[in-house]
Short mmCIF file of C-alpha atoms and ligand atoms in Angstrom, two decimals:
data_model
loop_
_atom_site.label_atom_id
_atom_site.label_comp_id
_atom_site.label_asym_id
_atom_site.label_seq_id
_atom_site.Cartn_x
_atom_site.Cartn_y
_atom_site.Cartn_z
CA MET A 1 4.89 17.54 -13.16
CA THR A 2 5.03 15.35 -10.17
CA ALA A 3 7.04 18.32 -8.37
CA SER A 4 3.78 19.55 -6.78
CA LEU A 5 3.14 15.92 -5.39
CA VAL A 6 6.85 15.88 -3.92
CA HIS A 7 6.16 19.35 -2.31
CA ALA A 8 2.97 17.91 -0.84
CA CYS A 9 4.79 14.92 0.55
CA ARG A 10 7.42 17.11 2.16
CA ASP A 11 4.56 19.24 3.78
CA ALA A 12 3.22 16.13 5.22
CA GLY A 13 6.48 15.54 6.91
CA VAL A 14 8.01 12.83 4.54
CA ARG A 15 11.92 13.30 4.82
CA ASP A 16 13.15 10.08 3.24
CA GLY A 17 14.95 11.15 0.19
CA ARG A 18 14.68 7.82 -1.67
CA VAL A 19 10.78 7.81 -1.05
CA LEU A 20 10.74 11.38 -2.32
CA ASP A 21 12.74 10.36 -5.42
CA ALA A 22 10.26 7.60 -6.06
CA VAL A 23 7.25 10.08 -5.82
CA ARG A 24 9.23 12.30 -8.26
CA GLU A 25 9.83 9.51 -10.72
CA VAL A 26 6.35 7.58 -10.91
CA ASP A 27 3.88 9.09 -13.28
CA ARG A 28 0.70 8.97 -11.37
CA ALA A 29 -1.41 9.79 -14.49
CA SER A 30 -0.53 6.34 -16.13
CA PHE A 31 -2.25 4.66 -13.15
CA LEU A 32 -5.58 6.50 -13.32
CA PRO A 33 -8.69 6.09 -15.40
CA ARG A 34 -8.55 8.32 -18.43
CA GLY A 35 -11.21 10.65 -17.03
CA GLN A 36 -9.07 11.34 -13.90
CA ARG A 37 -5.63 11.77 -15.43
CA ARG A 38 -5.94 15.61 -15.49
CA GLN A 39 -6.32 15.44 -11.61
CA ALA A 40 -3.12 13.20 -11.31
CA THR A 41 -0.87 15.93 -9.67
CA ARG A 42 -3.44 16.86 -7.04
CA ASP A 43 -2.61 15.47 -3.69
CA ALA A 44 -6.11 13.88 -3.21
CA PRO A 45 -7.71 10.48 -3.39
CA LEU A 46 -9.08 9.74 -6.68
CA PRO A 47 -11.75 7.00 -7.93
CA ILE A 48 -10.21 4.19 -9.87
CA GLY A 49 -13.29 1.94 -10.55
CA GLU A 50 -15.14 -0.90 -8.59
CA GLY A 51 -16.15 1.74 -6.07
CA GLN A 52 -12.45 2.00 -4.89
CA THR A 53 -10.01 5.12 -4.66
CA THR A 54 -6.38 5.56 -5.01
CA SER A 55 -5.08 6.91 -1.77
CA GLN A 56 -3.78 10.65 -1.55
CA PRO A 57 -0.04 10.36 -2.66
CA SER A 58 1.21 12.08 0.59
CA LEU A 59 -0.43 9.46 2.63
CA ILE A 60 1.17 6.60 0.29
CA ALA A 61 4.45 8.28 0.83
CA ARG A 62 3.99 8.41 4.63
CA MET A 63 3.10 4.81 4.81
CA VAL A 64 5.92 3.85 2.52
CA GLU A 65 8.49 5.82 4.56
CA ALA A 66 7.07 4.03 7.79
CA LEU A 67 8.04 0.81 6.29
CA GLY A 68 11.65 1.78 6.44
CA LEU A 69 12.60 -0.14 3.23
CA THR A 70 16.07 -1.23 1.87
CA ASP A 71 16.86 -2.49 -1.42
CA ARG A 72 17.17 -5.89 -0.03
CA ASP A 73 13.52 -6.17 1.25
CA SER A 74 10.78 -8.27 0.08
CA VAL A 75 7.35 -6.54 0.43
CA LEU A 76 3.72 -7.83 0.33
CA GLU A 77 1.19 -5.11 -0.50
CA VAL A 78 -2.58 -5.79 0.36
CA GLY A 79 -4.78 -3.74 -1.82
CA THR A 80 -3.03 -3.05 -5.30
CA GLY A 81 -5.76 -0.67 -6.56
CA SER A 82 -4.30 1.38 -9.16
CA GLY A 83 -0.85 -0.04 -8.77
CA TYR A 84 0.55 3.40 -8.17
CA GLN A 85 1.88 2.50 -4.67
CA THR A 86 3.24 -0.76 -6.10
CA ALA A 87 5.34 1.30 -8.60
CA ILE A 88 6.76 3.16 -5.56
CA LEU A 89 7.39 0.19 -3.47
CA SER A 90 9.23 -1.42 -6.60
CA ARG A 91 11.72 1.29 -6.73
CA LEU A 92 12.58 0.93 -2.97
CA ALA A 93 12.58 -2.84 -2.45
CA ARG A 94 14.03 -5.97 -3.96
CA SER A 95 10.74 -7.48 -4.66
CA VAL A 96 6.81 -6.66 -4.39
CA VAL A 97 3.93 -9.18 -4.29
CA SER A 98 0.85 -7.29 -4.54
CA VAL A 99 -2.66 -8.74 -3.96
CA ASP A 100 -6.20 -7.41 -4.68
CA ARG A 101 -9.44 -9.08 -4.51
CA HIS A 102 -10.77 -7.31 -7.56
CA PRO A 103 -9.69 -9.08 -10.81
CA SER A 104 -10.32 -6.12 -12.94
CA LEU A 105 -8.16 -3.70 -10.84
CA VAL A 106 -5.38 -6.38 -11.15
CA HIS A 107 -5.78 -6.45 -14.80
CA THR A 108 -5.57 -2.76 -15.19
CA ALA A 109 -2.64 -2.49 -12.84
CA THR A 110 -0.72 -5.38 -14.52
CA ALA A 111 -0.71 -3.24 -17.67
CA ALA A 112 0.30 -0.13 -15.93
CA LEU A 113 3.22 -1.94 -14.25
CA GLU A 114 4.39 -3.73 -17.43
CA GLY A 115 8.20 -3.99 -17.55
CA LEU A 116 8.93 -3.95 -13.77
CA ARG A 117 10.45 -7.24 -13.28
CA ASN A 118 10.53 -7.25 -9.48
CA VAL A 119 6.79 -7.13 -9.20
CA ARG A 120 4.22 -9.90 -9.10
CA LEU A 121 0.39 -9.04 -8.94
CA VAL A 122 -2.20 -11.65 -7.83
CA VAL A 123 -5.85 -11.93 -7.21
CA GLY A 124 -7.13 -13.09 -3.84
CA ASP A 125 -8.11 -12.28 -0.28
CA GLY A 126 -5.09 -10.45 1.08
CA THR A 127 -6.42 -10.84 4.75
CA LEU A 128 -4.94 -14.34 4.51
CA GLY A 129 -1.56 -12.70 3.39
CA TRP A 130 0.16 -14.44 0.55
CA PRO A 131 1.97 -17.63 2.04
CA ASP A 132 3.53 -18.59 -1.16
CA HIS A 133 6.40 -15.88 -1.00
CA ALA A 134 6.47 -15.46 2.89
CA PRO A 135 8.10 -14.35 4.99
CA TYR A 136 8.15 -10.62 4.08
CA ASP A 137 10.46 -7.93 5.33
CA ALA A 138 7.58 -5.31 5.08
CA ILE A 139 3.83 -5.61 4.56
CA THR A 140 1.51 -2.76 3.72
CA VAL A 141 -2.14 -2.70 3.74
CA GLY A 142 -4.17 -0.04 1.72
CA ALA A 143 -7.62 -0.70 3.19
CA THR A 144 -8.89 -0.81 6.76
CA GLY A 145 -10.18 -3.74 8.67
CA PRO A 146 -11.90 -4.41 12.04
CA ARG A 147 -8.48 -6.01 13.40
CA VAL A 148 -4.96 -6.98 12.29
CA PRO A 149 -5.34 -10.23 10.28
CA PRO A 150 -3.12 -12.84 12.13
CA ALA A 151 -1.80 -14.13 8.96
CA LEU A 152 -0.11 -10.89 8.22
CA LEU A 153 1.83 -10.97 11.51
CA ASP A 154 2.73 -14.70 10.79
CA GLN A 155 4.17 -13.90 7.54
CA LEU A 156 6.54 -11.12 8.78
CA ALA A 157 10.17 -12.05 8.72
CA ASP A 158 12.44 -11.35 11.77
CA GLY A 159 12.75 -7.50 11.97
CA GLY A 160 9.81 -7.41 9.47
CA ARG A 161 7.34 -4.27 9.67
CA LEU A 162 3.61 -4.24 9.10
CA VAL A 163 1.89 -0.82 8.36
CA ILE A 164 -1.90 -1.21 8.38
CA PRO A 165 -4.89 0.86 9.08
CA VAL A 166 -7.37 -0.75 11.85
CA GLY A 167 -10.79 0.42 12.57
CA PRO A 168 -14.06 1.90 10.86
CA PRO A 169 -13.41 3.38 7.30
CA SER A 170 -14.27 6.97 8.35
CA ARG A 171 -11.76 7.11 11.14
CA SER A 172 -9.16 4.31 11.29
CA SER A 173 -5.88 4.25 13.09
CA LEU A 174 -2.64 3.80 10.90
CA GLN A 175 -0.59 1.36 13.01
CA ARG A 176 2.82 -0.08 12.64
CA TRP A 177 3.71 -3.54 13.95
CA VAL A 178 7.30 -5.01 14.11
CA ARG A 179 8.37 -8.53 14.59
CA HIS A 180 11.46 -9.36 16.72
CA GLY A 181 12.05 -13.07 16.67
CA ALA A 182 8.85 -14.72 18.26
CA ASP A 183 7.65 -11.33 19.66
CA ILE A 184 5.42 -8.91 17.97
CA VAL A 185 5.74 -5.24 19.02
CA GLY A 186 2.85 -2.90 18.49
CA PRO A 187 0.48 -1.38 17.78
CA GLU A 188 2.30 1.96 17.34
CA HIS A 189 -0.25 4.58 16.22
CA LEU A 190 1.09 6.62 13.38
CA MET A 191 -2.07 8.83 12.52
CA SER A 192 -5.77 8.80 12.06
CA VAL A 193 -6.85 8.36 8.40
CA ARG A 194 -9.84 7.40 6.20
CA PHE A 195 -9.57 4.26 4.00
CA VAL A 196 -11.84 1.96 2.13
CA PRO A 197 -12.84 -1.22 3.90
CA LEU A 198 -10.68 -4.34 3.85
CA ILE A 199 -13.08 -7.03 2.79
CA GLY A 200 -12.25 -10.75 3.35
CA ARG A 201 -12.09 -13.65 5.74
CA GLU A 202 -10.21 -11.64 8.44
CA GLY A 203 -11.62 -8.34 7.28
CA PHE A 204 -15.04 -6.68 7.03
CA ALA A 205 -17.95 -8.76 5.42
CA GLU A 206 -18.90 -7.68 2.05
CA ASP A 207 -22.33 -6.20 3.23
CA ASP A 208 -21.17 -4.66 6.38
N1 LIG B 1 -2.55 1.82 -2.54
C1 LIG B 1 -3.68 1.51 -3.47
C2 LIG B 1 -4.99 1.52 -2.76
C3 LIG B 1 -6.16 1.14 -3.40
S1 LIG B 1 -7.77 1.09 -2.43
C4 LIG B 1 -3.58 2.83 -4.43
O1 LIG B 1 -3.40 3.86 -4.16
O2 LIG B 1 -4.24 2.54 -5.53
C5 LIG B 1 -7.51 -0.35 -1.60
C6 LIG B 1 -7.68 -1.75 -2.27
O3 LIG B 1 -7.85 -2.71 -1.24
C7 LIG B 1 -8.77 -1.84 -3.42
O4 LIG B 1 -8.44 -2.05 -4.65
C8 LIG B 1 -9.68 -2.96 -2.88
O5 LIG B 1 -10.20 -3.79 -3.89
C9 LIG B 1 -8.63 -3.60 -2.11
N2 LIG B 1 -8.98 -4.86 -1.00
C10 LIG B 1 -9.94 -4.63 -0.17
N3 LIG B 1 -9.99 -5.77 0.55
C11 LIG B 1 -9.05 -6.64 0.11
C12 LIG B 1 -8.61 -7.96 0.49
N4 LIG B 1 -9.17 -8.56 1.54
N5 LIG B 1 -7.44 -8.50 -0.30
C13 LIG B 1 -7.16 -7.80 -1.21
N6 LIG B 1 -7.28 -6.46 -1.52
C14 LIG B 1 -8.31 -5.96 -0.86
#
């Protein structure tokens, strides 16, 4: 069933076998609203309510691959959305904290992720990171903002990687930043992408 998504990820250039295995193992349909489930194996973004979309699976896989995760890593995900990417991350890392600003999406994702013991879902403004569990070995952001929120760089552990889209929703730059001690190296431009807006204190204003 998910074989077509694995093919799409390979076609998009994903080579990491652990990432491809995670895409094979996670049932995307269980993270979608009922009316969208028949579309689950299409490598396309799909609506999930609250005006939000779950990203194209091959894009998610490229972002996860760019994080270079090991099973010792702690991860912060900003923008839980459907919880699909959270499930992929939970298979590749030691622990995942995932934050979304929409309580209803967190509620639905909590149900879909039930039983995953290394995942913690929270409601809040992820442009401020999530200091309670910092620092993180990897941070991934699923929505695009006007700039890199400083708190996310602050909350990176030594050697930590941040993968984040920056710029207008219609054409943002997916960037990677890496912390080496007190130094931050970046941005490395990975690709141009479309994303929903990151809305919050260090993101776009609600009515931008
Ligand atoms: N990877 C997710 C992407 C969901 S879309 C998926 O595939 O399902 C991006 C999400 O970012 C939306 O759910 C939106 O509510 C959330 N978001 C936007 N601004 C945010 C902020 N400041 N803090 C936390 N979540 C935010």
